PDB file of C-alpha atoms and ligand atoms in Angstrom:
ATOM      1  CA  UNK A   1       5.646  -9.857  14.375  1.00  0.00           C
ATOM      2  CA  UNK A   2       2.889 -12.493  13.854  1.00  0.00           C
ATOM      3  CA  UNK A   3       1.496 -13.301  10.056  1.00  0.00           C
ATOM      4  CA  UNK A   4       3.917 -10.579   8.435  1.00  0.00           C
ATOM      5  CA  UNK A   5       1.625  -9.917   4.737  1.00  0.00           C
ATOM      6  CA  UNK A   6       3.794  -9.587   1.649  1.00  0.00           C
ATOM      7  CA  UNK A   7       2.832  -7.511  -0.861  1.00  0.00           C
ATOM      8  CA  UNK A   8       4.528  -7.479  -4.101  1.00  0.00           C
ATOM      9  CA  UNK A   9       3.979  -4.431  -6.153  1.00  0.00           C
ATOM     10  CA  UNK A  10       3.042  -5.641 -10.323  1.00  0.00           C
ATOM     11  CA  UNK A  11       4.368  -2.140 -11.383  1.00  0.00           C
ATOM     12  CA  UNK A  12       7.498  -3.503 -12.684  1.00  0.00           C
ATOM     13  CA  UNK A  13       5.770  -6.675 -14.309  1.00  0.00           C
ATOM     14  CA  UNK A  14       4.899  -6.628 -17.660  1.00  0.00           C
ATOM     15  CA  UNK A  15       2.213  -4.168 -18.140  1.00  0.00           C
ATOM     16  CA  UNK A  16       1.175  -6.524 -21.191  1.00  0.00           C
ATOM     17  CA  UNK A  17      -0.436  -9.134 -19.065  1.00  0.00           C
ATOM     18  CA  UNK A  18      -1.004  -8.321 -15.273  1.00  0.00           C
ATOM     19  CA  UNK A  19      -3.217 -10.960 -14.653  1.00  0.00           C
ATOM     20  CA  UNK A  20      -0.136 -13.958 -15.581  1.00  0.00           C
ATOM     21  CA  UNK A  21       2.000 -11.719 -13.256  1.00  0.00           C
ATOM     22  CA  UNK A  22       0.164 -11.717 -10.404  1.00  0.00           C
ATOM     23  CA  UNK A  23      -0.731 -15.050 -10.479  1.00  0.00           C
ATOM     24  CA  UNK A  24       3.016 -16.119 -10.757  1.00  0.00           C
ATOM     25  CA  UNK A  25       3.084 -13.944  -7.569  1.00  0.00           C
ATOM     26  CA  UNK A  26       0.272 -15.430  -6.104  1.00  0.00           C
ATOM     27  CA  UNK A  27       2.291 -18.772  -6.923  1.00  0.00           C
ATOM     28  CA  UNK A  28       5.616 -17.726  -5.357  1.00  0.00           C
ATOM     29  CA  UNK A  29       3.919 -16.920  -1.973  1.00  0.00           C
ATOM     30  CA  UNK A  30       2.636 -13.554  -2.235  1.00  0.00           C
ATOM     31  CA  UNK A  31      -0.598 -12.776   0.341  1.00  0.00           C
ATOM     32  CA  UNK A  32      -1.704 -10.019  -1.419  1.00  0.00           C
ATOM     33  CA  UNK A  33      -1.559  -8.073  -4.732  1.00  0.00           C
ATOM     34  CA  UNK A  34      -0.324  -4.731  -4.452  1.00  0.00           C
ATOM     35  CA  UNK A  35      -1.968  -2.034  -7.891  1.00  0.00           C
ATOM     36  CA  UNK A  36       0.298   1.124  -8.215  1.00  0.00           C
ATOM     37  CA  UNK A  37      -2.887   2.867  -9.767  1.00  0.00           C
ATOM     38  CA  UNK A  38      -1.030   6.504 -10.893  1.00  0.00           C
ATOM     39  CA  UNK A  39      -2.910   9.142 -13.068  1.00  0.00           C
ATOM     40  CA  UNK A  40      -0.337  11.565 -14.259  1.00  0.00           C
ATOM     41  CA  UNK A  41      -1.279  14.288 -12.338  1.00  0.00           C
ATOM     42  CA  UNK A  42      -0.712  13.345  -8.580  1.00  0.00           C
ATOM     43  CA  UNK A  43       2.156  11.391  -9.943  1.00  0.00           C
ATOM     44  CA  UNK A  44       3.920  12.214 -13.584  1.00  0.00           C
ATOM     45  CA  UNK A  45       3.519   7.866 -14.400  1.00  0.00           C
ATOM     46  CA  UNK A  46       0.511   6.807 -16.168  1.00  0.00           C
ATOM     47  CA  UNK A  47      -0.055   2.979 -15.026  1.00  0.00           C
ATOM     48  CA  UNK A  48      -3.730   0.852 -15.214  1.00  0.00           C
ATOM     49  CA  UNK A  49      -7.272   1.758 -14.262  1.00  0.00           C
ATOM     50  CA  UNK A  50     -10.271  -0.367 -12.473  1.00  0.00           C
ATOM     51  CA  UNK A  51     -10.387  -2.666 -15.725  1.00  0.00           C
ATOM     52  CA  UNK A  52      -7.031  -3.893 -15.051  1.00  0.00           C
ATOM     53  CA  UNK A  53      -7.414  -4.081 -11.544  1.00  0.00           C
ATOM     54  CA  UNK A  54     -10.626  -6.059 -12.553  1.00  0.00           C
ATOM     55  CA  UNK A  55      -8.799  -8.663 -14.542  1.00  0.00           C
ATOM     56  CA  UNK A  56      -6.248  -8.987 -11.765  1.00  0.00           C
ATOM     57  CA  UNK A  57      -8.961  -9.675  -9.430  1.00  0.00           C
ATOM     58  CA  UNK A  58     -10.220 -12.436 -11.720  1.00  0.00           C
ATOM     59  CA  UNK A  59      -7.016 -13.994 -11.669  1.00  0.00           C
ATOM     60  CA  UNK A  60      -6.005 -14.199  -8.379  1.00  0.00           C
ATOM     61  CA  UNK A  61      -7.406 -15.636  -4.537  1.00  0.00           C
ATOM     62  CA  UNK A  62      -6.070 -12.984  -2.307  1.00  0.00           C
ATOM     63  CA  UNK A  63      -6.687  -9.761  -1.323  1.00  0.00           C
ATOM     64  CA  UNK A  64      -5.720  -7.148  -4.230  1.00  0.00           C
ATOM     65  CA  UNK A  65      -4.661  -3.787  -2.271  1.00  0.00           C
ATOM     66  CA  UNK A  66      -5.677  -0.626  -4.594  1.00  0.00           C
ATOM     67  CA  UNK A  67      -2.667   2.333  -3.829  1.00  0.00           C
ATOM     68  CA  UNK A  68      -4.744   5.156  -6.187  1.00  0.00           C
ATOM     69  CA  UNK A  69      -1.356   7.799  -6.817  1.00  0.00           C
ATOM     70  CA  UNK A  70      -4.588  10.029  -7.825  1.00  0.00           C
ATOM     71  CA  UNK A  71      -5.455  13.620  -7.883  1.00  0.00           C
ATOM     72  CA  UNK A  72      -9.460  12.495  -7.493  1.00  0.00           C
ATOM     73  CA  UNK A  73      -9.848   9.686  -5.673  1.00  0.00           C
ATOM     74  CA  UNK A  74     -12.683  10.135  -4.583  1.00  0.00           C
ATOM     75  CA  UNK A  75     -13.897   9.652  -8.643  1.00  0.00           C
ATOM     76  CA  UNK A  76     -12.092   6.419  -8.671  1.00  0.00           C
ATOM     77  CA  UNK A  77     -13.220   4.359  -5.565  1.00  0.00           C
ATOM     78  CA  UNK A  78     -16.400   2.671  -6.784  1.00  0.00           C
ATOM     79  CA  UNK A  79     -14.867   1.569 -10.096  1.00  0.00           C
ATOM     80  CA  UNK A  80     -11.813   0.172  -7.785  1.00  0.00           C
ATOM     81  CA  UNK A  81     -14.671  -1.688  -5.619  1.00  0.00           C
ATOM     82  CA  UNK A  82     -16.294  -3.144  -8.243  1.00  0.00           C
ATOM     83  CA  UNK A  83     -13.455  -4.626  -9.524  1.00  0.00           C
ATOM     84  CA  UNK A  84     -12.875  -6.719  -6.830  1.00  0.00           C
ATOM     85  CA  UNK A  85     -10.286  -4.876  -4.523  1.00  0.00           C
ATOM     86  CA  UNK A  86     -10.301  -5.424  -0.973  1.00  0.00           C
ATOM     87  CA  UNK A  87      -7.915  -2.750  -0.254  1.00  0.00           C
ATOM     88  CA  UNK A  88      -8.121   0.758  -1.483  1.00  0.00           C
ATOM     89  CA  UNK A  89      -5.667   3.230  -0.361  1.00  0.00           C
ATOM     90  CA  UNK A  90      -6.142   6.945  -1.075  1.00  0.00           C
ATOM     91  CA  UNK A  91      -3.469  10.365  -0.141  1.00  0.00           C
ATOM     92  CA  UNK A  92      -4.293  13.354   1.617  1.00  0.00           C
ATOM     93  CA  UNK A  93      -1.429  14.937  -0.332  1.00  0.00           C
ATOM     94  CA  UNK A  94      -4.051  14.795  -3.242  1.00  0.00           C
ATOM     95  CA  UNK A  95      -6.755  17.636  -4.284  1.00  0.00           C
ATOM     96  CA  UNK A  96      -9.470  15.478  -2.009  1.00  0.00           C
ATOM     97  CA  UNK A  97     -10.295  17.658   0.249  1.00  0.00           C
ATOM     98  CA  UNK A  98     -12.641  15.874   2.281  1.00  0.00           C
ATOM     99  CA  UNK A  99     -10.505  12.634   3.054  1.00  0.00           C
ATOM    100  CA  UNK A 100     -13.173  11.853   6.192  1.00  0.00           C
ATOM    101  CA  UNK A 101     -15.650  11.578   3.308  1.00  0.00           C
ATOM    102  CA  UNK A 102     -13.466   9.244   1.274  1.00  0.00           C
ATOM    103  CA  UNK A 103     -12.331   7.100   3.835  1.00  0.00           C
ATOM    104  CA  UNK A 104     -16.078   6.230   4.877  1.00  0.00           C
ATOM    105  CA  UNK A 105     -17.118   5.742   1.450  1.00  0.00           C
ATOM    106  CA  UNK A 106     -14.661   3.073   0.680  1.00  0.00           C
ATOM    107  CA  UNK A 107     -15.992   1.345   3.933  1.00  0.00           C
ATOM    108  CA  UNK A 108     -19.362   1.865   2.750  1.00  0.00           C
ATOM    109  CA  UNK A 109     -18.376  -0.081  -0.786  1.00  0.00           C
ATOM    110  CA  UNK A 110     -17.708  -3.070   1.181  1.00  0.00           C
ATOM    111  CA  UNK A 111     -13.360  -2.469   1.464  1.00  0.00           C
ATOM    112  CA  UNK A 112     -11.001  -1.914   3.560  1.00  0.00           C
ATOM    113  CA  UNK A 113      -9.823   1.575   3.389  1.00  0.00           C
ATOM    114  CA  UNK A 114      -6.198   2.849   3.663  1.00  0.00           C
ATOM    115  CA  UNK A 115      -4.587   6.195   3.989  1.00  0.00           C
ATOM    116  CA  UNK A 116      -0.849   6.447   2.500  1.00  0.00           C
ATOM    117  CA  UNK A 117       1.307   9.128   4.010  1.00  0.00           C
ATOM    118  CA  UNK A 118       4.331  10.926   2.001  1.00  0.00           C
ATOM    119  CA  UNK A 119       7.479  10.391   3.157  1.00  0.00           C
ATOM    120  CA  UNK A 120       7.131  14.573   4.408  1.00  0.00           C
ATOM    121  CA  UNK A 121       3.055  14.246   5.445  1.00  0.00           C
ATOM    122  CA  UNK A 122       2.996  14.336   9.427  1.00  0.00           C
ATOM    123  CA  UNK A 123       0.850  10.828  11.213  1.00  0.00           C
ATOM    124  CA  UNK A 124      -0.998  13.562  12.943  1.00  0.00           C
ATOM    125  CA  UNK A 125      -3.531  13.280  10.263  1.00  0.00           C
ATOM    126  CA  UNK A 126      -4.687  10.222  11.743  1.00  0.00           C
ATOM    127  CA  UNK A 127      -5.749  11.540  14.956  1.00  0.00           C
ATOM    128  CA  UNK A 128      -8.807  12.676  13.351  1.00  0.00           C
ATOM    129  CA  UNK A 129      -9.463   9.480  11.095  1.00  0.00           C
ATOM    130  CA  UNK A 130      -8.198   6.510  12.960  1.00  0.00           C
ATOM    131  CA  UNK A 131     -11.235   4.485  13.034  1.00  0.00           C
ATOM    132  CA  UNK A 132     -11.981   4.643   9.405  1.00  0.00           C
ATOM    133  CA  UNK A 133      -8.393   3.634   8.183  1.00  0.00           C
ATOM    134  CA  UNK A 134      -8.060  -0.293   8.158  1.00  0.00           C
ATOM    135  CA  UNK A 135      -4.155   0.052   7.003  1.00  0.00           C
ATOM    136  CA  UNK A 136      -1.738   3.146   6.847  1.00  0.00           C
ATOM    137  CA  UNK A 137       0.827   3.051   4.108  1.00  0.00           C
ATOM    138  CA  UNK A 138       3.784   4.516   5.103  1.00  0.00           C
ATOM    139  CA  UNK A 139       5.466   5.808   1.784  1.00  0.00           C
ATOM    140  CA  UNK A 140       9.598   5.537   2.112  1.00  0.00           C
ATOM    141  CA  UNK A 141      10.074   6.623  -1.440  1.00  0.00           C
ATOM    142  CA  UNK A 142       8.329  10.025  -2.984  1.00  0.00           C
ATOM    143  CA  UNK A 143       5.741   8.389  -5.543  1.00  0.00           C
ATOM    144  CA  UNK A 144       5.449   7.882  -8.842  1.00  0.00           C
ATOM    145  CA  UNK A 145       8.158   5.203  -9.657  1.00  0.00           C
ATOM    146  CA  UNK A 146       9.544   1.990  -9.311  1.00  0.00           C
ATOM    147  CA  UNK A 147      12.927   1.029  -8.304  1.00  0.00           C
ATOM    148  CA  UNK A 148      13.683   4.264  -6.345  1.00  0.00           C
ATOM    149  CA  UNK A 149      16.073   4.406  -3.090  1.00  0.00           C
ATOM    150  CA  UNK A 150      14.573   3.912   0.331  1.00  0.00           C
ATOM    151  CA  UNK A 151      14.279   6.680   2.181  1.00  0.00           C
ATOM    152  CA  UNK A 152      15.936   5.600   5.872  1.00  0.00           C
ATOM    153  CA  UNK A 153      14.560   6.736   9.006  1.00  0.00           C
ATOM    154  CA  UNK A 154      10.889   5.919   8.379  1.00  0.00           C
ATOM    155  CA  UNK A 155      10.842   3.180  10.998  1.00  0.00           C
ATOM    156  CA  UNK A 156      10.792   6.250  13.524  1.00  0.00           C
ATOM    157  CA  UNK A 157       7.878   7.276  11.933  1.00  0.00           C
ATOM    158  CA  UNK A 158       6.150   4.214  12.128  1.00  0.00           C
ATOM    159  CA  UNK A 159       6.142   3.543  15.762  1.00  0.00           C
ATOM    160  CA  UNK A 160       4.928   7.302  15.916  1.00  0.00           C
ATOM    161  CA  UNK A 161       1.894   5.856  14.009  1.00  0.00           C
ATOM    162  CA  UNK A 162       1.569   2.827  15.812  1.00  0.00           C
ATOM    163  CA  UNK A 163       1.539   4.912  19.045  1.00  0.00           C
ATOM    164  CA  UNK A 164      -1.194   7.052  17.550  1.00  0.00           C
ATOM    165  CA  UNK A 165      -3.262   4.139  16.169  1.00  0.00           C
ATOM    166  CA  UNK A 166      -3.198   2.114  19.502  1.00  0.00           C
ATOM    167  CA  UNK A 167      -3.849   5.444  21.680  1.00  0.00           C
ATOM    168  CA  UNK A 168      -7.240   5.639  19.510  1.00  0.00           C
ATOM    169  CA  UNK A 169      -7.791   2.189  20.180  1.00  0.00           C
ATOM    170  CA  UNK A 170      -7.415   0.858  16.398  1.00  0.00           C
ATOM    171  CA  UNK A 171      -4.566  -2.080  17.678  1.00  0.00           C
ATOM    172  CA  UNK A 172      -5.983  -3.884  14.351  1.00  0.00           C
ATOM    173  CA  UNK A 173      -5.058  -1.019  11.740  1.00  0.00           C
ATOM    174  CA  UNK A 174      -2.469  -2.653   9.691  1.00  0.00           C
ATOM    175  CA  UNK A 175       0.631  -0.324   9.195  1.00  0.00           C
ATOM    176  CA  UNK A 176       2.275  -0.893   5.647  1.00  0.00           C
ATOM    177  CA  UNK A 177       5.707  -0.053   4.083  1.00  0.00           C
ATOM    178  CA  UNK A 178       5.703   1.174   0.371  1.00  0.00           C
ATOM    179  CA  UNK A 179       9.205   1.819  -1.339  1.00  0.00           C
ATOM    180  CA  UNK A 180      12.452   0.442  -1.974  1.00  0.00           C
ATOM    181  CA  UNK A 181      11.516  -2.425   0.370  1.00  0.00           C
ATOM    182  CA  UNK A 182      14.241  -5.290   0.762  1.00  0.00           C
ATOM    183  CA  UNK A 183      15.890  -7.549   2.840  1.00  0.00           C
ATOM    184  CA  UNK A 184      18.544  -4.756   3.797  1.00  0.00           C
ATOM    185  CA  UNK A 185      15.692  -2.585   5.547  1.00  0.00           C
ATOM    186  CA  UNK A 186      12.815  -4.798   6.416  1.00  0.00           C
ATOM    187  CA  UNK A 187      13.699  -5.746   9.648  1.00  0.00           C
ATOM    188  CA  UNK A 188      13.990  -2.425  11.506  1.00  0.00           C
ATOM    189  CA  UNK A 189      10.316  -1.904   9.820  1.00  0.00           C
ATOM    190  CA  UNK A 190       8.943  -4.626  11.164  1.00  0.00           C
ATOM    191  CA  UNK A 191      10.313  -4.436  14.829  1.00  0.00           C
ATOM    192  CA  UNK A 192       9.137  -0.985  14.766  1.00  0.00           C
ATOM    193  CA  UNK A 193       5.398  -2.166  14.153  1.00  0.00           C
ATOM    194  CA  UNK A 194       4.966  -2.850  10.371  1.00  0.00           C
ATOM    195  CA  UNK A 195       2.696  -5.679   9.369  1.00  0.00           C
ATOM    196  CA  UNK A 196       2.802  -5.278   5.690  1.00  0.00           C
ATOM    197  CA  UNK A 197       5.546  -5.443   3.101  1.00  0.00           C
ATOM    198  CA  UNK A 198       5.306  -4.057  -0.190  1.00  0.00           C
ATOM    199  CA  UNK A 199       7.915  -4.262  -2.481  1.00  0.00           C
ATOM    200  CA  UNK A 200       8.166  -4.080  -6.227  1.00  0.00           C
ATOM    201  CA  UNK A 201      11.792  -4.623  -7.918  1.00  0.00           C
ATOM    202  CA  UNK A 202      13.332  -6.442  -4.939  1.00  0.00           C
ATOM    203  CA  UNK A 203      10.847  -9.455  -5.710  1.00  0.00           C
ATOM    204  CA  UNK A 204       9.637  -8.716  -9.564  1.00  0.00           C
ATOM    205  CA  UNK A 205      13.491  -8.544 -10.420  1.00  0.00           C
ATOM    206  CA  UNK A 206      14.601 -10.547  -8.783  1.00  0.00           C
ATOM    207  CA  UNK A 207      15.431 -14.327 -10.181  1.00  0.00           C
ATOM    208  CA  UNK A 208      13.294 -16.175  -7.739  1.00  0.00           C
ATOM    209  CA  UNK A 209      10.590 -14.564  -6.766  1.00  0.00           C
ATOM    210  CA  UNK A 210       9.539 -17.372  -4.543  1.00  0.00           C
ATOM    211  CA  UNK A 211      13.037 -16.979  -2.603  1.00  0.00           C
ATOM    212  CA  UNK A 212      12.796 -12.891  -2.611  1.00  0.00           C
ATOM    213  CA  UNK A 213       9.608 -13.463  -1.064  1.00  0.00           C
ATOM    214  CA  UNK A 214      10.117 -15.725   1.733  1.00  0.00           C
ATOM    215  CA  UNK A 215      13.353 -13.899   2.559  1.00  0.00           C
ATOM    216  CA  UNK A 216      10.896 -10.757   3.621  1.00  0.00           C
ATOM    217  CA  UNK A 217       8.451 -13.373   5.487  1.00  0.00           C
ATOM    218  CA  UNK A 218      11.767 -14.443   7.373  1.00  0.00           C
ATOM    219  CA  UNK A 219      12.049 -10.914   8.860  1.00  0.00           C
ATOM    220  CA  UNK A 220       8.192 -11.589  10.923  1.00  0.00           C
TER     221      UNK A 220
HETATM  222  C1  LIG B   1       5.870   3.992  -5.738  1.00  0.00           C
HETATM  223  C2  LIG B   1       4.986   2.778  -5.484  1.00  0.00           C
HETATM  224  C3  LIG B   1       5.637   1.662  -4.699  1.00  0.00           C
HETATM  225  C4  LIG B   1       6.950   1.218  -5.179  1.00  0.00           C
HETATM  226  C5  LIG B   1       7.169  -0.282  -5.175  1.00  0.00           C
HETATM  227  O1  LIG B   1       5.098   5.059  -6.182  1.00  0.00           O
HETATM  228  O2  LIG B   1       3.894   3.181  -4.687  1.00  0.00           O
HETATM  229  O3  LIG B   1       4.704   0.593  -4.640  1.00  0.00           O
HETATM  230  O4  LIG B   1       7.261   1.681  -6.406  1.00  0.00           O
HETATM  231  O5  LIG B   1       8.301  -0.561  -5.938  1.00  0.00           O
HETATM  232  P1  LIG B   1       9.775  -0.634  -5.292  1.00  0.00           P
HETATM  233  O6  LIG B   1       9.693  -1.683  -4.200  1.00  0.00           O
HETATM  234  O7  LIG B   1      10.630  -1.050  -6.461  1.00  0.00           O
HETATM  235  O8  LIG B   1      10.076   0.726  -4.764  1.00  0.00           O
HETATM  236 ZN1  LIG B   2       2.442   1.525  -3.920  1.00  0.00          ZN
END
């Protein structure tokens, strides 16, 4: 895999200054910021809105990726694209019903747009919207928390995906991993076609950041 992206999730960070965390990530290697944005209603955690996401822009050089856990993201994506995020990632498992819509909008704001898919949501989806989506993010725990357990088996599903994307021509959509990411499963994700790592308590707990981080990189 060439330029594998790490992408450190700040929801186990201390909620009391973002900005200082993600710019210690941004220090220990990170290539982008990854914002667990949750509502309370798609997901039962309440995290940060666009004004956090704002201030994390401010403090950091790379790209912040937006993953909105919302019920209405399609009320959300301007404020998330003003702030300053390149990526912004919304679910079909949410009340949107016109993801099509949504998808072209965030293009339309000037960012990348991403669809994340439950661990039970079928790729299929993507047949239909495969040149709006910039990045897929395969979810390998249910949402809504740090620190959960992978789910195994998802690398399956992500060469289904990358067969889909490629077969509609998008070679360039990014395919990302979300949940319980670590050194134990990263490789079998990556040979199976993920280009993006995010993971939250295997690098924010861990002692050196720096270290978890590279040791992900080390699977490309
Ligand atoms: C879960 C979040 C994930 C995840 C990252 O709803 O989308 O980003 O929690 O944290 P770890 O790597 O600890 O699962
Ligand atoms: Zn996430």
């Amino acid at each position: 895999m060439k330029n594998l992206i790490i992408a450190p999730s700040v929801l186990g960070c201390n909620h009391g200054d973002l900005s200082q965390a993600s710019s210690e990530l941004q220090n220990a290697g990170a290539d982008w910021i990854h914002l667990d944005v949750m509502d309370g209603v798609f997901v039962p955690v309440l995290t940060f809105g666009a004004g956090v996401a704002s201030a994390i822009c401010s403090s950091v050089s790379i790209p912040v990726d937006a993953h909105l856990m919302v019920d209405r993201p399609a009320d959300l994506i301007e404020d998330f694209a003003k702030a300053g995020c390149t990526y912004i990632t919304i679910h079909p498992e949410s009340s949107e019903k016109h993801i099509h819509r949504v998808l072209g909008r965030i293009k339309e704001l000037g960012c990348k747009a991403g669809l994340a898919l439950n661990p039970a949501t079928s790729p299929e989806i993507l047949k239909w919207v495969a040149p709006l989506v910039d990045l897929v993010l395969v979810m390998t725990v249910n949402p809504g928390y740090g620190g959960q357990k992978h789910i195994l088996g998802m690398h399956e599903k992500v060469t289904v995906i990358r067969r889909i994307l490629d077969k509609a021509g998008c070679e360039d959509t990014l395919i990302s991993i979300d949940g319980g990411v670590d050194s134990s499963n990263a490789s079998k994700l990556v040979n199976a076609g993920a280009s993006v790592l995010v993971s939250g308590s295997y690098i924010t707990s861990s002692f050196d950041q720096a270290v978890a981080i590279d040791t992900l990189r080390s699977f490309e």
